[in-house]
Amino acid sequence: MKIAVVGAGVTGLTLSAGFAELGHTVRCVDGDSGKIAQLSQGIVPYREPGLESLVLRNVAAGRLGFGNEPSGVLNEAELLFIAVGTPADERGDMSLASLWKVIDRIEAWPDDGRKRLIAISSTVPVGTAERTESRLRGRLTGRCEAEVVSIPEFMREGRAVRDFFEPTRIVIGAVSAEAADRLTQLHRRLPGPIVTTDRRSAELAKLAANACLAVKISFANEMAAFAEQVGADYPSVAQSLGLDPRIGPYFLEAGLGFGGSSMPRDTHALVRMADDAGAPQTLVEAAVRANAMLPLRMVRKLEAALSDPGRRKVALLGLACKPGTDDMRDAPSLRLIAELNRRHPGIALTAYDPEAGAVARKILPASVAICESAEEALRGADAAIVVTGWSEFRQIQAEDFKSWMSRPIIMDGRNVLDAAGLNAQGVVCIGVGRLPSIPGPSSRKAGELAL
Ligand SMILES: NC(=O)c1ccc[n+]([C@@H]2O[C@H](COP(=O)([O-])OP(=O)(O)OC[C@H]3O[C@@H](n4cnc5c(N)ncnc54)[C@H](O)[C@@H]3O)[C@@H](O)[C@H]2O)c1
């Protein structure tokens, strides 16, 4: 098939390289000419495991190419994926400005009677595929036929390539059986189950998935806070919950909550849409409110462990919204830094993230010193907060904390450290909902904590 993909973000680029790997001819276009120039020179501007080699291999094989002029590819392709960003606007609603720009470029479609498919992979409000089709119909003339289908993308940043080739599910929302069939054929070599449905249900399936995960995360965090108050160990509780197949072991970790480019935006959008539709999503609303409390809760815990934080140096370990990515969009670290600065204006902050240093330098205030290593960030610090659960932080030994820091006080906001082991060696390590005497993940047997 000849496929065009508009949008060379992580989503669009992974789709492009993935479909090229499956043998299709793919042209990926993006309005950002700098990005296209980089991609054309073999530079992949994302830290996404496996993506660079996948892109380079398919460019070399002549199956994948890049450009920044959408109109030509739109004419040639039988199937057009739209994977442009749909960020939250100033009111927190999903902006469809980029999608409309793409649709409004579709002018010179040849009048050859072939039916084109326009597949929306971007996350969008319910009803967007229908609105897109109406907008398109107003522009297209003659015998040009097009059907807009919804094919939401469930890949996760940090494992996008793996998720493309081993999808948990492929959801296809179409009007005609022919369109559903063509997309089913396209995915037939991928192992995931295919759910074929109408367009609105496909759009809602994506928003509902993120809302469900958000509820699970906030449940975990509130339960962890309760465990702290009554002297119970939340990770043990979570381990027990996760062994119940009706609950499942994922997304039960307590920590600093959810962030990133999609979950805050999707939960907000869902709540507003559902309100407008007269079906309030009170559970999701509560999950969002609970999530917003977490940075303050962490700062209060720091205040309990460290006197006068406004005159101290605090190191942040991790800044990205999750391990495996350099993405800092709406990351919990941003809200934590804002809260630390708000309550303690004089606080000196250092930060280290294995991947997000360059991004952090662009978006964080200059008052946060971005360091090249955990050691550099921790040197002379009065306390440290683990903000992102990078596994490399587990390699830091008690002796390192003690010799690098002024006071070895660690607030483990992701429960990645072996608190009991560190505490036994003279490091104060305070987790989330965790009893200091219970062994942490690194001292449990592999697989014992399947979170
Ligand atoms: N990143 C993920 O892991 C992920 C997972 C599932 C779904 N999604 C959804 O997929 C969509 C894309 O996500 P992303 O993270 O890749 O976004 P992104 O913002 O990183 O990338 C979008 C790209 O689209 C380009 N673009 C914007 N308007 C354009 C236009 N009119 N013409 C051509 N190019 C244009 C931008 O230059 C940018 O390179 C979003 O709706 C997102 O919610 C993302």
XYZ file of C-alpha atoms and ligand atoms in Angstrom, residues 5-13 29-33 35 46 48 68 70 82-87 94 97-103 105 121-124 152-158 160 206 210 261-262 265-266 322 327 329, ligand 1:
99
model
C 1.528 9.884 7.525
C 1.132 13.495 8.555
C 2.949 14.361 11.761
C 6.446 13.121 12.540
C 6.130 13.145 16.313
C 6.859 9.912 18.175
C 3.450 8.593 17.107
C 3.619 9.465 13.413
C 7.256 8.474 13.040
C 5.399 14.609 6.263
C 5.628 17.236 8.935
C 5.093 20.985 8.932
C 8.292 21.471 10.944
C 10.951 21.821 8.273
C 12.491 18.144 11.916
C 13.522 11.406 19.882
C 12.699 6.234 21.822
C 7.267 18.811 4.458
C 1.607 17.567 2.517
C -3.111 11.798 10.633
C -0.876 11.834 13.701
C -0.494 15.535 14.371
C -0.486 16.863 17.912
C -3.765 17.653 19.646
C -2.428 19.511 22.680
C -7.973 19.409 23.081
C -6.081 23.356 15.036
C -3.368 21.120 13.523
C -5.905 18.579 12.308
C -7.968 21.271 10.564
C -4.795 22.655 8.956
C -4.098 19.256 7.436
C -7.660 18.799 6.217
C -4.614 21.437 2.664
C -4.595 8.299 14.872
C -4.316 11.455 16.945
C -6.281 11.412 20.177
C -9.383 13.499 19.559
C -6.693 5.640 17.968
C -3.143 4.944 18.923
C -2.405 3.143 22.200
C 1.384 3.061 21.966
C 3.231 4.219 25.064
C 6.142 6.589 24.997
C 9.356 4.819 25.926
C 6.417 2.911 21.172
C -8.948 5.868 23.701
C -6.583 6.929 29.822
C 1.128 14.879 27.201
C -1.975 12.727 27.238
C -5.403 16.365 28.765
C -7.580 13.330 28.070
C 8.201 8.641 33.082
C 9.274 13.981 27.366
C 5.136 17.727 28.800
N 3.251 10.198 21.966
C 2.578 9.098 22.279
O 3.121 8.166 22.864
C 1.122 8.960 21.880
C 0.466 7.756 22.143
C -0.852 7.619 21.742
C -1.505 8.677 21.121
N -0.837 9.852 20.908
C -1.556 10.940 20.225
O -1.023 11.064 18.923
C -0.984 12.451 18.525
C 0.441 12.852 18.199
O 1.231 12.697 19.372
P 2.800 13.012 19.374
O 3.259 12.839 20.770
O 3.474 12.242 18.309
O 2.726 14.577 19.010
P 3.876 15.635 18.729
O 3.289 16.954 19.087
O 5.151 15.204 19.347
O 4.088 15.559 17.165
C 3.135 16.021 16.258
C 3.835 16.430 14.973
O 2.852 16.931 14.089
C 3.404 18.021 13.356
N 2.314 18.859 12.838
C 1.440 19.613 13.533
N 0.588 20.202 12.698
C 0.918 19.814 11.437
C 0.387 20.094 10.151
N -0.688 20.874 10.013
N 0.975 19.539 9.077
C 2.027 18.731 9.217
N 2.577 18.428 10.424
C 2.024 18.970 11.517
C 4.275 18.727 14.382
O 5.268 19.518 13.765
C 4.860 17.549 15.156
O 6.082 17.126 14.624
C -1.591 13.216 19.694
O -2.954 13.393 19.501
C -1.348 12.294 20.865
O -2.247 12.518 21.917
C 0.453 10.007 21.256
